[in-house]
C-alpha cells in the first residue's frame, strides 16, 4: 500500500519548495539583469528599459573587452595567480591548522601561536609598511607579489583548526599505533575526511584571488603584468585614454558606463560560476559517518 502524505506534510513541502524557489529567483534574477544590460545597446541601458532580456542586442561591450591586446595576458595572469595562490593557501592552512588543533598537553606552545595568528586579523602595519616590505624583498612586479603576502589566510586556518578538533581522536590514535607520523596522519587521514571543509576554503581562496584588483595596481609597475581585475578596473571601468586607440574610441561610442560595468561584473563572476557546481557537492557530503565503529 502506497504511503500517503498528510495534509500538514503537503502544505509544509509546498511552502518549502515555494520559499526555496523564491530565494533561488532572488539570486538568479540580478545576474540575468546584469547579463541582459551588458548585451543591450547603450541607449536602451541608459533609458532603463532592459529587464531580463537584452534590448537592441549588441556585443559591442564584450568586443571592447575581448579585443584589447592585454586581455588574454591579464586573464592568464589571473589564472596563474588563482592556481598558485590557492595551492599555497591550502598547503599552509593545513600545515598550520593541524598542529594548532592539538591539545595543550601535546603542543604546549599552542595558545601562543594561536594568538600570534589571531592578532594579525585585528592589527596590521598599514599600507605603506606593507608596500615597503614587499619592495625590500624584491617581489615587486612579479607574480609572487600577488601570492605570497596573503599566503596564510588566518580565517581559513581557524576554520580548519576547529574542524580538525572535531574529528574523532580514535582515528589519530589508531594511526599512531600503526606507526604513522604526523605528516602521514595529516595526509592519509585528516585530509580525506576534510574534503567538505577543504572545498569551502578552496572556494574562499579562489574568489579572493580572482576578485582582487587593488594589489595588482599597486604592486605591478607595468600594465602587461596586471591581473584581469586590475586590467578591467583601469581600462574598462576607468577607460584610461592613455591606453585607447582610435578603434577603441569608436567602440566606446556604442557603449555606456552601465553596459561596461555589467559586462565587467559578469566576466568577473563567470569563472566562479563555472567552478562552484564542482565544489558544491562536497558541502553536503557526510564528513565522518562510519569512520569510527564499535
Short mmCIF file of N, CA and C in Angstrom, two decimals, residues 198-268:
data_model
loop_
_atom_site.label_atom_id
_atom_site.label_comp_id
_atom_site.label_asym_id
_atom_site.label_seq_id
_atom_site.Cartn_x
_atom_site.Cartn_y
_atom_site.Cartn_z
N UNK A 198 37.77 21.58 3.00
CA UNK A 198 38.76 21.98 2.03
C UNK A 198 38.10 22.63 0.80
N UNK A 199 36.96 22.07 0.39
CA UNK A 199 36.24 22.66 -0.73
C UNK A 199 35.78 24.08 -0.40
N UNK A 200 35.36 24.28 0.84
CA UNK A 200 34.90 25.61 1.26
C UNK A 200 36.03 26.63 1.25
N UNK A 201 37.16 26.29 1.87
CA UNK A 201 38.26 27.25 1.92
C UNK A 201 38.91 27.40 0.55
N UNK A 202 38.84 26.36 -0.28
CA UNK A 202 39.33 26.49 -1.66
C UNK A 202 38.52 27.52 -2.41
N UNK A 203 37.21 27.46 -2.24
CA UNK A 203 36.34 28.44 -2.91
C UNK A 203 36.61 29.85 -2.38
N UNK A 204 36.80 29.98 -1.07
CA UNK A 204 37.13 31.29 -0.49
C UNK A 204 38.41 31.85 -1.10
N UNK A 205 39.44 31.00 -1.19
CA UNK A 205 40.73 31.45 -1.72
C UNK A 205 40.63 31.81 -3.20
N UNK A 206 39.92 30.98 -3.97
CA UNK A 206 39.78 31.25 -5.40
C UNK A 206 39.06 32.57 -5.65
N UNK A 207 37.96 32.77 -4.93
CA UNK A 207 37.20 34.01 -5.09
C UNK A 207 38.04 35.22 -4.68
N UNK A 208 38.78 35.08 -3.57
CA UNK A 208 39.61 36.18 -3.10
C UNK A 208 40.69 36.57 -4.10
N UNK A 209 41.39 35.57 -4.64
CA UNK A 209 42.44 35.85 -5.61
C UNK A 209 41.86 36.36 -6.93
N UNK A 210 40.75 35.78 -7.36
CA UNK A 210 40.20 36.19 -8.65
C UNK A 210 39.64 37.61 -8.62
N UNK A 211 39.02 37.99 -7.54
CA UNK A 211 38.37 39.30 -7.46
C UNK A 211 39.32 40.42 -7.02
N UNK A 212 40.52 40.08 -6.60
CA UNK A 212 41.43 41.10 -6.09
C UNK A 212 41.98 41.94 -7.24
N UNK A 213 41.93 43.25 -7.09
CA UNK A 213 42.44 44.16 -8.12
C UNK A 213 43.36 45.24 -7.55
N UNK A 214 43.16 45.61 -6.29
CA UNK A 214 43.89 46.74 -5.71
C UNK A 214 45.38 46.46 -5.63
N UNK A 215 45.77 45.26 -5.18
CA UNK A 215 47.19 44.95 -5.05
C UNK A 215 47.87 44.88 -6.40
N UNK A 216 47.13 44.48 -7.45
CA UNK A 216 47.72 44.46 -8.78
C UNK A 216 48.10 45.85 -9.26
N UNK A 217 47.25 46.83 -8.99
CA UNK A 217 47.55 48.20 -9.40
C UNK A 217 48.74 48.77 -8.64
N UNK A 218 48.91 48.39 -7.37
CA UNK A 218 49.98 48.95 -6.55
C UNK A 218 51.31 48.24 -6.77
N UNK A 219 51.26 46.92 -6.88
CA UNK A 219 52.49 46.13 -6.89
C UNK A 219 53.05 45.84 -8.27
N UNK A 220 52.25 46.06 -9.31
CA UNK A 220 52.72 45.82 -10.67
C UNK A 220 53.08 47.15 -11.33
N UNK A 221 54.33 47.27 -11.78
CA UNK A 221 54.80 48.52 -12.38
C UNK A 221 54.43 48.65 -13.85
N UNK A 222 54.20 47.52 -14.51
CA UNK A 222 53.90 47.55 -15.93
C UNK A 222 52.49 47.01 -16.18
N UNK A 223 51.73 47.65 -17.08
CA UNK A 223 50.35 47.21 -17.34
C UNK A 223 50.24 45.76 -17.81
N UNK A 224 51.27 45.25 -18.51
CA UNK A 224 51.20 43.87 -19.00
C UNK A 224 51.31 42.85 -17.89
N UNK A 225 51.62 43.30 -16.68
CA UNK A 225 51.69 42.39 -15.54
C UNK A 225 50.43 42.47 -14.65
N UNK A 226 49.46 43.27 -15.05
CA UNK A 226 48.24 43.37 -14.26
C UNK A 226 47.42 42.09 -14.34
N UNK A 227 46.81 41.64 -13.24
CA UNK A 227 45.80 40.58 -13.32
C UNK A 227 44.53 41.11 -13.96
N UNK A 228 43.60 40.23 -14.26
CA UNK A 228 42.42 40.61 -15.03
C UNK A 228 41.60 41.69 -14.35
N UNK A 229 41.38 41.57 -13.05
CA UNK A 229 40.55 42.56 -12.36
C UNK A 229 41.19 43.94 -12.36
N UNK A 230 42.51 44.01 -12.20
CA UNK A 230 43.19 45.30 -12.27
C UNK A 230 43.11 45.88 -13.68
N UNK A 231 43.24 45.00 -14.66
CA UNK A 231 43.15 45.43 -16.06
C UNK A 231 41.77 45.98 -16.37
N UNK A 232 40.73 45.27 -15.94
CA UNK A 232 39.37 45.75 -16.20
C UNK A 232 39.08 47.03 -15.44
N UNK A 233 39.57 47.12 -14.21
CA UNK A 233 39.34 48.33 -13.42
C UNK A 233 39.93 49.56 -14.11
N UNK A 234 41.11 49.41 -14.67
CA UNK A 234 41.80 50.55 -15.27
C UNK A 234 41.33 50.85 -16.69
N UNK A 235 41.20 49.81 -17.51
CA UNK A 235 40.93 50.05 -18.93
C UNK A 235 39.45 50.03 -19.29
N UNK A 236 38.65 49.32 -18.53
CA UNK A 236 37.23 49.23 -18.87
C UNK A 236 36.40 50.18 -18.03
N UNK A 237 36.55 50.11 -16.71
CA UNK A 237 35.73 50.96 -15.85
C UNK A 237 36.20 52.41 -15.91
N UNK A 238 37.49 52.60 -15.72
CA UNK A 238 38.01 53.95 -15.76
C UNK A 238 38.17 54.45 -17.18
N UNK A 239 38.40 53.52 -18.14
CA UNK A 239 38.59 53.86 -19.54
C UNK A 239 39.70 54.90 -19.71
N UNK A 240 40.89 54.56 -19.22
CA UNK A 240 42.03 55.47 -19.27
C UNK A 240 42.39 55.76 -20.72
N UNK A 241 42.36 57.03 -21.16
CA UNK A 241 42.63 57.36 -22.56
C UNK A 241 44.06 57.08 -22.99
N UNK A 242 44.97 56.90 -22.05
CA UNK A 242 46.35 56.63 -22.43
C UNK A 242 46.51 55.31 -23.15
N UNK A 243 45.58 54.37 -22.89
CA UNK A 243 45.68 53.05 -23.48
C UNK A 243 44.61 52.83 -24.56
N UNK A 244 44.00 53.89 -25.02
CA UNK A 244 42.93 53.80 -26.01
C UNK A 244 43.45 54.14 -27.39
N UNK A 245 43.07 53.31 -28.38
CA UNK A 245 43.36 53.60 -29.77
C UNK A 245 42.16 54.28 -30.41
N UNK A 246 42.29 54.62 -31.70
CA UNK A 246 41.16 55.24 -32.40
C UNK A 246 39.99 54.28 -32.50
N UNK A 247 40.28 52.99 -32.73
CA UNK A 247 39.21 51.99 -32.78
C UNK A 247 38.51 51.86 -31.43
N UNK A 248 39.30 51.96 -30.34
CA UNK A 248 38.70 51.87 -29.00
C UNK A 248 37.74 53.04 -28.77
N UNK A 249 38.12 54.22 -29.23
CA UNK A 249 37.25 55.39 -29.06
C UNK A 249 35.95 55.22 -29.82
N UNK A 250 36.01 54.64 -31.03
CA UNK A 250 34.79 54.41 -31.80
C UNK A 250 33.90 53.38 -31.12
N UNK A 251 34.53 52.36 -30.53
CA UNK A 251 33.73 51.35 -29.83
C UNK A 251 33.08 51.92 -28.58
N UNK A 252 33.78 52.80 -27.89
CA UNK A 252 33.22 53.38 -26.68
C UNK A 252 31.99 54.22 -26.96
N UNK A 253 31.87 54.70 -28.22
CA UNK A 253 30.68 55.47 -28.58
C UNK A 253 29.44 54.60 -28.62
N UNK A 254 29.63 53.27 -28.74
CA UNK A 254 28.50 52.34 -28.83
C UNK A 254 28.11 51.76 -27.47
N UNK A 255 28.87 52.09 -26.46
CA UNK A 255 28.61 51.51 -25.13
C UNK A 255 28.49 52.64 -24.12
N UNK A 256 28.06 52.28 -22.91
CA UNK A 256 27.91 53.26 -21.84
C UNK A 256 28.54 52.69 -20.57
N UNK A 257 28.64 53.54 -19.56
CA UNK A 257 29.22 53.07 -18.30
C UNK A 257 28.43 51.92 -17.71
N UNK A 258 27.11 51.97 -17.88
CA UNK A 258 26.27 50.92 -17.30
C UNK A 258 26.51 49.58 -17.97
N UNK A 259 26.61 49.57 -19.32
CA UNK A 259 26.88 48.31 -20.01
C UNK A 259 28.29 47.81 -19.70
N UNK A 260 29.24 48.72 -19.58
CA UNK A 260 30.61 48.33 -19.25
C UNK A 260 30.67 47.70 -17.87
N UNK A 261 30.01 48.36 -16.90
CA UNK A 261 30.00 47.82 -15.53
C UNK A 261 29.34 46.44 -15.51
N UNK A 262 28.27 46.27 -16.23
CA UNK A 262 27.57 44.99 -16.25
C UNK A 262 28.44 43.90 -16.87
N UNK A 263 29.12 44.24 -17.97
CA UNK A 263 29.99 43.26 -18.61
C UNK A 263 31.14 42.88 -17.69
N UNK A 264 31.70 43.85 -16.99
CA UNK A 264 32.81 43.58 -16.08
C UNK A 264 32.37 42.66 -14.96
N UNK A 265 31.19 42.92 -14.39
CA UNK A 265 30.69 42.07 -13.31
C UNK A 265 30.47 40.65 -13.80
N UNK A 266 29.90 40.50 -14.99
CA UNK A 266 29.60 39.16 -15.49
C UNK A 266 30.88 38.42 -15.85
N UNK A 267 31.84 39.10 -16.48
CA UNK A 267 33.11 38.46 -16.82
C UNK A 267 33.84 38.02 -15.55
N UNK A 268 33.78 38.85 -14.52
CA UNK A 268 34.46 38.52 -13.27
C UNK A 268 33.79 37.36 -12.55
#
